[in-house]
Short mmCIF file of C-alpha atoms (C1' of nucleotides) in Angstrom, two decimals:
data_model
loop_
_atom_site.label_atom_id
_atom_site.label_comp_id
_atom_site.label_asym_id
_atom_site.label_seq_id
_atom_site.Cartn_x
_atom_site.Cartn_y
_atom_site.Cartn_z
CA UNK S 1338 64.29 88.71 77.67
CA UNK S 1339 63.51 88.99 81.72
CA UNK S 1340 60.05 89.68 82.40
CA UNK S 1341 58.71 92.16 85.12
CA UNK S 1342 58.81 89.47 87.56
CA UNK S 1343 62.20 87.86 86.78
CA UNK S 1344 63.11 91.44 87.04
CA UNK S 1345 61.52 91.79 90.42
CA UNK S 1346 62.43 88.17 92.09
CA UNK S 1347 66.06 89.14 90.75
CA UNK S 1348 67.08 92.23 93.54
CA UNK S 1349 64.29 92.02 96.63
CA UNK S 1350 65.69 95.43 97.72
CA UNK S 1351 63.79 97.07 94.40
CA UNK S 1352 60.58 98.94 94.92
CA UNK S 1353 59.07 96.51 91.87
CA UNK S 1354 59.84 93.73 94.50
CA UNK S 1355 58.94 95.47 97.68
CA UNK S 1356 55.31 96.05 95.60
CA UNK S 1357 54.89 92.40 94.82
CA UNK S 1358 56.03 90.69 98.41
CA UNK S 1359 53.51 93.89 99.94
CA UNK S 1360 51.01 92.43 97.16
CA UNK S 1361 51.09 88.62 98.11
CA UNK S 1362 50.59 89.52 101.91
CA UNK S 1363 47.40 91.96 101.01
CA UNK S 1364 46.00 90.02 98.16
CA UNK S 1365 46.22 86.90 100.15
CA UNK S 1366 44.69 88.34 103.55
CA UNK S 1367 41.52 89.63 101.46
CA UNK S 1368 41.49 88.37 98.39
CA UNK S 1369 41.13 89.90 94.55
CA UNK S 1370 38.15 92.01 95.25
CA UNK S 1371 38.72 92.53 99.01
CA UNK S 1372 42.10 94.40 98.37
CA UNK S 1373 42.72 97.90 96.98
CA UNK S 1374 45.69 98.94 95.33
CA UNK S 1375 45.61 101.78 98.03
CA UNK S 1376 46.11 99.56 100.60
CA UNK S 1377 49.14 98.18 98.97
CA UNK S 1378 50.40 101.82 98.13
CA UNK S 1379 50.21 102.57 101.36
CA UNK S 1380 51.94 99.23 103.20
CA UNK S 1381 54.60 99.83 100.95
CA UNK S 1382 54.76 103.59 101.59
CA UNK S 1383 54.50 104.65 98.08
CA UNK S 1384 52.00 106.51 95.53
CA UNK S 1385 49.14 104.54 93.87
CA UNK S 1386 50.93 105.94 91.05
CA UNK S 1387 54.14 104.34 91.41
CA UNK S 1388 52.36 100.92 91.86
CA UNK S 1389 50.92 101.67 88.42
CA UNK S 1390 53.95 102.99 86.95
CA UNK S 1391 55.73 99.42 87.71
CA UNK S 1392 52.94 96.68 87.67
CA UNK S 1393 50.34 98.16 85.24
CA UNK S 1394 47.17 97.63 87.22
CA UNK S 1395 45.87 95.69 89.84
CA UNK S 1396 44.84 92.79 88.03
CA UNK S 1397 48.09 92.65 86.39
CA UNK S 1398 49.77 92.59 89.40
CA UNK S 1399 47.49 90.12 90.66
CA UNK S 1400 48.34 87.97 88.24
CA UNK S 1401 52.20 88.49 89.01
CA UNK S 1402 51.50 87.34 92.50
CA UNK S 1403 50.00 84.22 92.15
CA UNK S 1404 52.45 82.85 88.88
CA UNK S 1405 54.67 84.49 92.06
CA UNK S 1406 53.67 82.40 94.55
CA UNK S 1407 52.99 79.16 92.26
CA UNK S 1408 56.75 79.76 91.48
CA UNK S 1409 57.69 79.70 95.40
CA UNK S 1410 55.63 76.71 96.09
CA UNK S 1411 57.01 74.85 93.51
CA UNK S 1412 60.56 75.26 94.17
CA UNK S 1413 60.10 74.45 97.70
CA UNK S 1414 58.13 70.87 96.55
CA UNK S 1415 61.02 70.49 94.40
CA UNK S 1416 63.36 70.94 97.53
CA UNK S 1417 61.13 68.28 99.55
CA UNK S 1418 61.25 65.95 96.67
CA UNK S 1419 64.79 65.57 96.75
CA UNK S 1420 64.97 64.99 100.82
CA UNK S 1421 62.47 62.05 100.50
CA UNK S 1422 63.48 60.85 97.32
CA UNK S 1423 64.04 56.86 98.41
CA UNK S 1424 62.65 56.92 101.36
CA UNK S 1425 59.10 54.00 102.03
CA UNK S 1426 56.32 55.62 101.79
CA UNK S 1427 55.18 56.55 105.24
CA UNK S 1428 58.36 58.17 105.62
CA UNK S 1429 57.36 60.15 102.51
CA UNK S 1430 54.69 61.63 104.18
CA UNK S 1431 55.98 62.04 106.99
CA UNK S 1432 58.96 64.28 106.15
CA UNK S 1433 56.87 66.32 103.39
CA UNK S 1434 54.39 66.96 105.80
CA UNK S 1435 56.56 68.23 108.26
CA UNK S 1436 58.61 70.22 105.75
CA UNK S 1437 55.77 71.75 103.73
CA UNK S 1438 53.77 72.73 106.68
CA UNK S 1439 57.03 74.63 108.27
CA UNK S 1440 57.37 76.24 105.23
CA UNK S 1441 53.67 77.52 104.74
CA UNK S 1442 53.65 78.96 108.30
CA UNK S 1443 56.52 81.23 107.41
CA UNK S 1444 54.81 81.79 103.98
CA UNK S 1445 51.11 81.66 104.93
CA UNK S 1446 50.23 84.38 102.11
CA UNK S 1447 50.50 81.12 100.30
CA UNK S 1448 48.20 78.68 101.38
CA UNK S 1449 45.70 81.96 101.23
CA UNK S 1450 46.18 83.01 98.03
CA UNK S 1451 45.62 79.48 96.31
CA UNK S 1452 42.62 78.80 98.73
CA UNK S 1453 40.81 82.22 97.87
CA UNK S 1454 41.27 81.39 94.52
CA UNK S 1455 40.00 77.76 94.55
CA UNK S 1456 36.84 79.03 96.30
CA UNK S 1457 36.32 82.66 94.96
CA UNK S 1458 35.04 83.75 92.11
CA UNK S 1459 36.58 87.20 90.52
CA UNK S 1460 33.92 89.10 88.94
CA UNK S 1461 35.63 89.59 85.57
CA UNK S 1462 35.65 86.75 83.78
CA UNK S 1463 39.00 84.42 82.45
CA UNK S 1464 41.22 83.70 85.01
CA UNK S 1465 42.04 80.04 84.60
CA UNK S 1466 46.12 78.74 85.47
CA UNK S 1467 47.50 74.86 84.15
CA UNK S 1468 49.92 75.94 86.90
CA UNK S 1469 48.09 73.75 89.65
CA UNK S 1470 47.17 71.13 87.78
CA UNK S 1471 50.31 70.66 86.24
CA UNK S 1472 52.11 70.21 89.18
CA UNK S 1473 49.06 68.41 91.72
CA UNK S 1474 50.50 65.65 88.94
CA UNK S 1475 53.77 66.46 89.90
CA UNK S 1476 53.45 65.82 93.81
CA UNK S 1477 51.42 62.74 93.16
CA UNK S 1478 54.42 60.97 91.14
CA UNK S 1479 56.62 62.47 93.98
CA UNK S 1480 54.64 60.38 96.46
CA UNK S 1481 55.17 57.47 94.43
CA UNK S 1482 51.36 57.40 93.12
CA UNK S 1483 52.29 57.79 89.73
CA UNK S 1484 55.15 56.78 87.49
CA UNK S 1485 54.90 59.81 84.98
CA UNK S 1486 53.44 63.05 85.56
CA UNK S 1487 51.33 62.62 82.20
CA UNK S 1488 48.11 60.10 83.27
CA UNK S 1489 48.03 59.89 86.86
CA UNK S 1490 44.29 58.55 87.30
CA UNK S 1491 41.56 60.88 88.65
CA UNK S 1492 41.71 58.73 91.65
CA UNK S 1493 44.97 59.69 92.67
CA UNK S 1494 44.52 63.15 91.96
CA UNK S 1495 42.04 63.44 94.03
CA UNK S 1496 44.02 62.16 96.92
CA UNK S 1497 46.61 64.78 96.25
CA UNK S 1498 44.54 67.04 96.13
CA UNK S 1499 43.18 66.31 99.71
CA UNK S 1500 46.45 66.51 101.21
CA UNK S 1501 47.77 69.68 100.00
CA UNK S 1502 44.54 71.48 100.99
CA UNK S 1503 44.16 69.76 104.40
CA UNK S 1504 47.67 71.95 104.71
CA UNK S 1505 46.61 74.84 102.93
CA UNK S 1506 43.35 74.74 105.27
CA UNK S 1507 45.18 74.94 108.40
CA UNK S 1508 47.93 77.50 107.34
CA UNK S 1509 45.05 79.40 106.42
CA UNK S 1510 42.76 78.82 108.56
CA UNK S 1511 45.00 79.61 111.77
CA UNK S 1512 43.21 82.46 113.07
CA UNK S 1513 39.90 80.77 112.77
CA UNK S 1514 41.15 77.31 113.95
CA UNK S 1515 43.53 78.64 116.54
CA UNK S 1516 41.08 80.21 118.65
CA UNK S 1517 39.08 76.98 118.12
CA UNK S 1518 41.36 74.90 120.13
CA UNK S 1519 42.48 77.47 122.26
CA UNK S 1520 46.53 76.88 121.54
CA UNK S 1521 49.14 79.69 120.89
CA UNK S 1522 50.99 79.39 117.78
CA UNK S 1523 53.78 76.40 118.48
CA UNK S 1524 50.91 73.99 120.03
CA UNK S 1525 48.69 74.98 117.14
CA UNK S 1526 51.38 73.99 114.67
CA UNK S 1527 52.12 70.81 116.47
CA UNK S 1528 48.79 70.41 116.37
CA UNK S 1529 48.19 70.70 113.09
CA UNK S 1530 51.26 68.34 111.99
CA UNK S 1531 49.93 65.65 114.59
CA UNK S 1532 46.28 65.79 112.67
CA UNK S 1533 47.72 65.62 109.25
CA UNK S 1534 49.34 62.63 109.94
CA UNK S 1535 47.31 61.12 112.17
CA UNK S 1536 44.43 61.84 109.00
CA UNK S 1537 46.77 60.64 105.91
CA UNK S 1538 49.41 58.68 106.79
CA UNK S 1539 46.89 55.71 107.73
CA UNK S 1540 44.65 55.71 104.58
CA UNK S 1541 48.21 55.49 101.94
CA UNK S 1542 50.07 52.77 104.26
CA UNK S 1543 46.65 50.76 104.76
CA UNK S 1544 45.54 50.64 101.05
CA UNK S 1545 49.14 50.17 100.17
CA UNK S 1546 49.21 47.14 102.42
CA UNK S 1547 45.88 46.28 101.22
CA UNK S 1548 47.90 46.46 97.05
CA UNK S 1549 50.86 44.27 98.42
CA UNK S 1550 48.80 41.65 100.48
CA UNK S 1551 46.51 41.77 96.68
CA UNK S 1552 49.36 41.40 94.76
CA UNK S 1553 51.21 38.70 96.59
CA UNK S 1554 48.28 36.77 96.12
CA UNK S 1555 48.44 37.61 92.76
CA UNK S 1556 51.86 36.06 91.95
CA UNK M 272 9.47 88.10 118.88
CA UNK M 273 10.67 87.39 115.40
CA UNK M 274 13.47 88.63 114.05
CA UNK M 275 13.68 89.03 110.20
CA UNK M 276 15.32 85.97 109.73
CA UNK M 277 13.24 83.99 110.93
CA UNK M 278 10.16 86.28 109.31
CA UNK M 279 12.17 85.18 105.88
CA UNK M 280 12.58 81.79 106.53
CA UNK M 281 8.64 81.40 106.83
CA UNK M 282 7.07 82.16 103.83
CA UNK M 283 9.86 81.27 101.17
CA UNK M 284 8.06 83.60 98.87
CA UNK M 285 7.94 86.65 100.31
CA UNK M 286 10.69 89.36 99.03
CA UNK M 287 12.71 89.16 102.01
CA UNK M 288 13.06 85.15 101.37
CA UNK M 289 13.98 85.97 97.97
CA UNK M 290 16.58 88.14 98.42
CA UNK M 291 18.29 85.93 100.93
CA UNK M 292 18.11 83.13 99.03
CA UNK M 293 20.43 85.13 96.02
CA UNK M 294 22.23 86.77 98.61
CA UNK M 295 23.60 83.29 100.03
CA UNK M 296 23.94 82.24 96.50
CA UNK M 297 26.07 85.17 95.00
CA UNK M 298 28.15 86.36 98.78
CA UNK M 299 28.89 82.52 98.32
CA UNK M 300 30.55 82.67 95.15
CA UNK M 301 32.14 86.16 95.45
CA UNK M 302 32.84 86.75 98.90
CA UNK M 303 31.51 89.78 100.60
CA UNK M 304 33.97 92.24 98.65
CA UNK M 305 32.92 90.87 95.30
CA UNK M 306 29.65 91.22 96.08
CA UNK M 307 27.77 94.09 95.30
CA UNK M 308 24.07 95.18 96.48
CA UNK M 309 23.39 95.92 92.89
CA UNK M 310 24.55 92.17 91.39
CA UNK M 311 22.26 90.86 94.06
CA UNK M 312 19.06 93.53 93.50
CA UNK M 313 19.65 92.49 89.69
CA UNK M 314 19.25 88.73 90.44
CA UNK M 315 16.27 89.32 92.00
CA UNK M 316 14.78 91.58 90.06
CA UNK M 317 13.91 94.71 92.16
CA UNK M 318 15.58 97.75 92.97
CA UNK M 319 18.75 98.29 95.20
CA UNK M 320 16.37 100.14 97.76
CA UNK M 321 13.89 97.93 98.04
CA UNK M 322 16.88 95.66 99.52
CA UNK M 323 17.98 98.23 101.90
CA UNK M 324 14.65 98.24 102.81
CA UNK M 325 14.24 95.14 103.89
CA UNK M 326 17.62 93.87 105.15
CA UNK M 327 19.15 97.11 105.88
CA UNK M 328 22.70 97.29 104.44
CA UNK M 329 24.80 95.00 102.76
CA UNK M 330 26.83 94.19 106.18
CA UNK M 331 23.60 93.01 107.51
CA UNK M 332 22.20 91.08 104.94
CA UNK M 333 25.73 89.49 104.76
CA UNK M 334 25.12 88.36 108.75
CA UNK M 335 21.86 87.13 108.45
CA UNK M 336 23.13 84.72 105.26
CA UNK M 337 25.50 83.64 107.59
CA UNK M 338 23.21 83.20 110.33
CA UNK M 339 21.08 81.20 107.83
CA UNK M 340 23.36 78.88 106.28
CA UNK M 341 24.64 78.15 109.70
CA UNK M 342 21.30 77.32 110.68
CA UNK M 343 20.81 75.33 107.40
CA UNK M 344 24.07 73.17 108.19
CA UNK M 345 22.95 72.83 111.74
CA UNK M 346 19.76 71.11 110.80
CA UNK M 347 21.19 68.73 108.62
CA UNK M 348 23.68 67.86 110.98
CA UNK M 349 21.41 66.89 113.29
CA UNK M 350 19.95 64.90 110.93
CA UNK M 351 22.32 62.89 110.15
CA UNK M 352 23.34 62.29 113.57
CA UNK M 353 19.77 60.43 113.83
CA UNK M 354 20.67 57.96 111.18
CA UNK M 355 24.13 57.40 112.32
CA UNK M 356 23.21 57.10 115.85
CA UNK M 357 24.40 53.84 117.04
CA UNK M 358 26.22 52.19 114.33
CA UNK M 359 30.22 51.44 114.92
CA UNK M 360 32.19 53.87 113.93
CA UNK M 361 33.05 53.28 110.38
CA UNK M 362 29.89 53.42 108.63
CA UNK M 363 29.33 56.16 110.76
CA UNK M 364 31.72 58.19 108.84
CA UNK M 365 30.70 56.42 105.55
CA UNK M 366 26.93 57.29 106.06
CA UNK M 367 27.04 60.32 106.90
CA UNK M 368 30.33 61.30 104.22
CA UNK M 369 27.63 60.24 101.92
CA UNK M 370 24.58 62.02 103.28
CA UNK M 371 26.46 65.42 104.39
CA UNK M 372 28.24 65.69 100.57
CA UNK M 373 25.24 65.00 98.71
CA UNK M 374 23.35 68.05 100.51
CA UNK M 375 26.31 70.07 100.13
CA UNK M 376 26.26 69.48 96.65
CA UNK M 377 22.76 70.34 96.35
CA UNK M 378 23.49 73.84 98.37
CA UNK M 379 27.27 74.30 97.45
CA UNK M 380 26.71 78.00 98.74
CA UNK M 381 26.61 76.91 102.19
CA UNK M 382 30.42 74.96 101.94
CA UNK M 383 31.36 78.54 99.54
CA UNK M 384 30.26 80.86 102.60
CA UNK M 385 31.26 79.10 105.00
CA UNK M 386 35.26 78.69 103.30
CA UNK M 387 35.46 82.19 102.22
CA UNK M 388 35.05 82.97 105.99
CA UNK M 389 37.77 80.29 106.92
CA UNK M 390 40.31 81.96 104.48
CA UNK M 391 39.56 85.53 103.77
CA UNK M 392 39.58 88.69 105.99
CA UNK M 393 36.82 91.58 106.01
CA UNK M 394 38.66 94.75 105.56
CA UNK M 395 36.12 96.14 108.32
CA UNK M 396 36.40 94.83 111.91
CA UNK M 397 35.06 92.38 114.31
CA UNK M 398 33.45 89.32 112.67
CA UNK M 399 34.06 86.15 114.64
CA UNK M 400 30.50 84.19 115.37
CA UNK M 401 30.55 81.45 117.86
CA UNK M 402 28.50 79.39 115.81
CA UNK M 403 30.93 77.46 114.01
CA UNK M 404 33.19 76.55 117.03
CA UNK M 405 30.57 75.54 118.81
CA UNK M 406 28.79 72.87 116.22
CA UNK M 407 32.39 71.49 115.89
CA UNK M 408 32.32 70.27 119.30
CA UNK M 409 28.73 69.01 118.26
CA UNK M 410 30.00 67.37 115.49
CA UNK M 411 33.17 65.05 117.97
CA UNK M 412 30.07 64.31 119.96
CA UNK M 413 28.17 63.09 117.27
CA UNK M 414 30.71 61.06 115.48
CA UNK M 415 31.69 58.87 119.27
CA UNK M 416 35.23 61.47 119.69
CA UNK M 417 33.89 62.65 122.75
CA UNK M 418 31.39 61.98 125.46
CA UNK M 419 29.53 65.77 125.61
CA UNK M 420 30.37 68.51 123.99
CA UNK M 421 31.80 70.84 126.79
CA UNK M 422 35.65 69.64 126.91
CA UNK M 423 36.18 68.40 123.56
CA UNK M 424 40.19 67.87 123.56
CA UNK M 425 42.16 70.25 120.97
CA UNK M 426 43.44 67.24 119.18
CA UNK M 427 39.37 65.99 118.61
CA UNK M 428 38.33 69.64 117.20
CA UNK M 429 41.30 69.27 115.13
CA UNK M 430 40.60 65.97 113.40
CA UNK M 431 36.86 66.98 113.41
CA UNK M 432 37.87 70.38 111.47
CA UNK M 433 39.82 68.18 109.02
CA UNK M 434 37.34 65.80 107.68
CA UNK M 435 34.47 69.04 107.05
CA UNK M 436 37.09 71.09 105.88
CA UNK M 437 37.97 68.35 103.48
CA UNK M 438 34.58 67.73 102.31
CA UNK M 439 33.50 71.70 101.66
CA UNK M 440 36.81 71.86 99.82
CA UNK M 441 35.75 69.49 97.26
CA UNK M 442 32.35 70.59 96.90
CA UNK M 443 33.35 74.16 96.73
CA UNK M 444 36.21 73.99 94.50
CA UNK M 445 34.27 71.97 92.46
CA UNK M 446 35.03 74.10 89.45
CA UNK M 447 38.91 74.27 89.81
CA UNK M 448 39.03 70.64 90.16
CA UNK M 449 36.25 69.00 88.47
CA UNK M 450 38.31 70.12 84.84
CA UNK M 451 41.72 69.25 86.65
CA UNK M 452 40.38 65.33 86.80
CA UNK M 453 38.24 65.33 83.52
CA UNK M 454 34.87 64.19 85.19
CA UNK M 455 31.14 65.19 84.74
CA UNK M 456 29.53 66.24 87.74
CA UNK M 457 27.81 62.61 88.33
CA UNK M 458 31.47 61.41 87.89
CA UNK M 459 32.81 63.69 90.46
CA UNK M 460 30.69 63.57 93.29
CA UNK M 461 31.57 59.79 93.25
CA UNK M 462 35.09 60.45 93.22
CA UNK M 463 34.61 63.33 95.81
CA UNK M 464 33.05 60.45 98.40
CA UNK M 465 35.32 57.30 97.17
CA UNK M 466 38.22 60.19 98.10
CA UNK M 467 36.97 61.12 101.49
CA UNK M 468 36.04 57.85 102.73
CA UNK M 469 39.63 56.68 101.30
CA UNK M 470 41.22 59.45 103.26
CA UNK M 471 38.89 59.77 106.48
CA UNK M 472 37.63 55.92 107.28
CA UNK M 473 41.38 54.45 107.38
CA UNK M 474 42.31 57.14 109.81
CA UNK M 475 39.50 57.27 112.26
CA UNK M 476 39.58 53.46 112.58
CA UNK M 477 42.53 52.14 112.44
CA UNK M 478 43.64 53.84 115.33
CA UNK M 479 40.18 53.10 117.18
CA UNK M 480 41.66 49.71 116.75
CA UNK M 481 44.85 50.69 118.29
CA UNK M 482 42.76 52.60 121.27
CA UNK M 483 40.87 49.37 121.78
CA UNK M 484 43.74 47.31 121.78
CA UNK M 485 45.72 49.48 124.49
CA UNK M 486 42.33 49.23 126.52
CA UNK M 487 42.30 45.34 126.78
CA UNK M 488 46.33 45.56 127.46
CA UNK M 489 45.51 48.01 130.41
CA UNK M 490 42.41 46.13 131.60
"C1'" DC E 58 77.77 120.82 84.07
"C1'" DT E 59 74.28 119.13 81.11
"C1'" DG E 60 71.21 116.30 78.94
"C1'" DT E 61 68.59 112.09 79.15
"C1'" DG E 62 66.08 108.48 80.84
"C1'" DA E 63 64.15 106.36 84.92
"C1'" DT E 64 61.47 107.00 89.01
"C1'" DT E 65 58.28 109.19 92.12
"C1'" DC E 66 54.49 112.04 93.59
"C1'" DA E 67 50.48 115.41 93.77
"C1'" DA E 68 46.37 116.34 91.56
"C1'" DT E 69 42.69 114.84 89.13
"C1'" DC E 70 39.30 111.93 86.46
"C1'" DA E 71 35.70 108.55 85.56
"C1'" DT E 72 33.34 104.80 87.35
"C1'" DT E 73 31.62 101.95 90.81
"C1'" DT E 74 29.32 101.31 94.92
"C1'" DG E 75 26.81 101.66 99.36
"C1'" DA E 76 23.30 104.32 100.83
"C1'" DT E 77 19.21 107.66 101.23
"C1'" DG E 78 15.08 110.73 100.22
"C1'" DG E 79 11.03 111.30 98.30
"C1'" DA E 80 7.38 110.05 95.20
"C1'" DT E 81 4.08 106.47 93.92
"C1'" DA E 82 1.06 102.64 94.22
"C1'" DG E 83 -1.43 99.25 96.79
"C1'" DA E 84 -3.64 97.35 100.64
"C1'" DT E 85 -6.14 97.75 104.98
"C1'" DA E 86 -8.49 100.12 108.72
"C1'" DC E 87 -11.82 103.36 110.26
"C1'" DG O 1127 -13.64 108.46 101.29
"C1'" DT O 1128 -9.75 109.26 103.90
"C1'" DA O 1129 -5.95 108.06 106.62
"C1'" DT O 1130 -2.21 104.99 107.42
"C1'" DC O 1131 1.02 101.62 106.74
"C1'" DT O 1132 3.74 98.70 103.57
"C1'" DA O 1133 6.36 97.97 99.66
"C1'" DT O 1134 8.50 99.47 95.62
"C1'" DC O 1135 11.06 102.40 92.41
"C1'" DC O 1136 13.53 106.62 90.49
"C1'" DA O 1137 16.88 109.96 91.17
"C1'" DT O 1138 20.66 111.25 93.48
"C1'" DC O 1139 24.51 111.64 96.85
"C1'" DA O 1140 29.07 110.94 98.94
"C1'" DA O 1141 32.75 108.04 99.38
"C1'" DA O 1142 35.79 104.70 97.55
"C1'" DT O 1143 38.48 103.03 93.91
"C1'" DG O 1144 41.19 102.05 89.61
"C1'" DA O 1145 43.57 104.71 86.63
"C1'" DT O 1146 46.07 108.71 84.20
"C1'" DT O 1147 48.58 113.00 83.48
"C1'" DG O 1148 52.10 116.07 84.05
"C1'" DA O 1149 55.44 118.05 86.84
"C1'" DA O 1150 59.33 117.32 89.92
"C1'" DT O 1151 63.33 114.65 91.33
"C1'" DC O 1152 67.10 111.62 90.87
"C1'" DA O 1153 70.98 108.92 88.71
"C1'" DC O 1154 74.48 109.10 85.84
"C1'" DA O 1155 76.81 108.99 81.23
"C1'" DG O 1156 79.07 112.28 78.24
#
DNA sequence: CTGTGATTCAATCATTTGATGGATAGATAC
DNA sequence: GTATCTATCCATCAAATGATTGAATCACAG
């Protein structure tokens, strides 16, 4: 059995697609509340009726987009994974910094979505994912934090956590930040990559030195 | 001549106070389209038109909360920059990770506002204050990044915008992550500030230590 | 061609929502 | 006491919005 969205991810030329990628960019730009289905109808050029006649209703489709999205994201960590596999771990960050933040810029909808929804509240009630959770654990044994993704420590997840929305918050962010620092969009992006690391890559290779230096005493 | 704001501000009990104070609470946790006049008239207590008489329409009453947690931030800022004043750079950022993040906890509506405006549009036009922009050069100054706050260099605001960004994420995605990592809230605030200085102290100083290396090499 | 199911749209509905007008009560000035 | 100004509420409006219905159109198997 295929759901909607298997359905939809399946041919991108069909309108249940079109609807959904139209969704992600709208939904993202002003959130749950801040987005009509109208204005979706409409960007897709298309009846409010046909929306309905392939999603259900707003919320349903709402909750498409983001397992949508969550879906995206996680394939592409996947992707990174594999490219940094062995590498030490400065390297680690490194590359999946530079990778991930390429790939949010040409996916910003993204980083919006998962911000607005970390921050805003929807005014009906119940709307709780395992999705993120699930795989913050995920990234964190990717980086080497963890061995398994069951019982990484609060302490690390908290770290990961920092670093993926330090990305999210610039993707985001751009056309509040941008202005900020008065760059067009390839300094900005530079920009943004030189921050990240200059802001992460220190704190993991220090305290790791900090571990090794602890546990050669150790032995 | 005062302006209404400011009239508000006064006398904490007066109705116009009142309403503020649940308008910053509830535009913080639903954004401005999940807001309605009517959830906020409820909280207080009063009719929808006694609102619209005192703060006009919901636009406006959604600028001055903005005005007024700007102010709020301002003042706190400043603040802190007293305490920190001369100290070296690390327990600069240690100090005042602690002091900022425990008021921010105390008024998580302010970090809520402030994101929500970061990450997600207005569907009507032409909202971009100055305000923020402006304190983030404050803010470089403060924290020893740059000598006054006219010609603050892109790659300062940058790193400036990371660390508050990174502290307002925590405190106002509190309720996503606080399950994700199993704490209480006593729990969580420590892990918020062991997190941030873990991330932000490493970064900030290490490479101070570089800068003052290269300095004795050139000198 | 014809019937059948899938797809789309125009029209419409019910509710929500921002906003206003006018009545009422209270305080203060004269 | 009367006038005036402030503050509040009740009733209501007009627009926006999520949703549905039923008719029209299209694709295509038989």
């Amino acid at each position: 059995m295929t759901t909607p969205l298997e359905k939809a991810r399946k041919d991108p030329e069909s309108m249940k697609a079109r609807i959904l990628d139209v969704a992600r960019r709208i939904f993202g730009q002003y959130g749950f509340h801040g987005t009509t289905t109208r204005m979706i109808a409409r960007e897709v050029g298309i009846d409010i009726s046909t929306l309905h006649y392939h999603w259900g209703g707003k919320k349903d489709l709402y909750e498409s987009v983001v397992v949508d999205i969550n879906k995206d994201l996680r394939q592409k960590l996947v992707e990174v994974e594999k490219v940094i596999h062995a590498l030490p771990l400065n390297e680690r960050l490194d590359i999946s910094i530079d990778l991930t933040t390429d790939y949010l810029f040409e996916h910003p909808e993204i980083s919006n979505l998962i911000l607005l929804r970390y921050f805003g509240k929807t005014r009906s009630e119940g709307n709780f994912d395992s999705i993120i959770p699930e795989f913050t654990a995920d990234i964190a044994r990717s980086m080497g934090l963890a061995r398994d993704k069951k019982n990484v420590p609060p302490e690390t997840m908290m770290k990961v956590l920092a670093v993926m929305n330090s990305i999210h918050n610039f993707i985001s962010g751009e056309n509040f930040f941008r202005p900020m620092v008065k760059a067009e969009r390839e300094r900005y992006i530079a920009l943004v990559k030189a921050t990240l690391k200059f802001i992460h890559i220190p704190a993991f290779t220090q305290n790791e030195a900090k571990y090794n230096r602890l546990s050669c005493r150790l032995s």
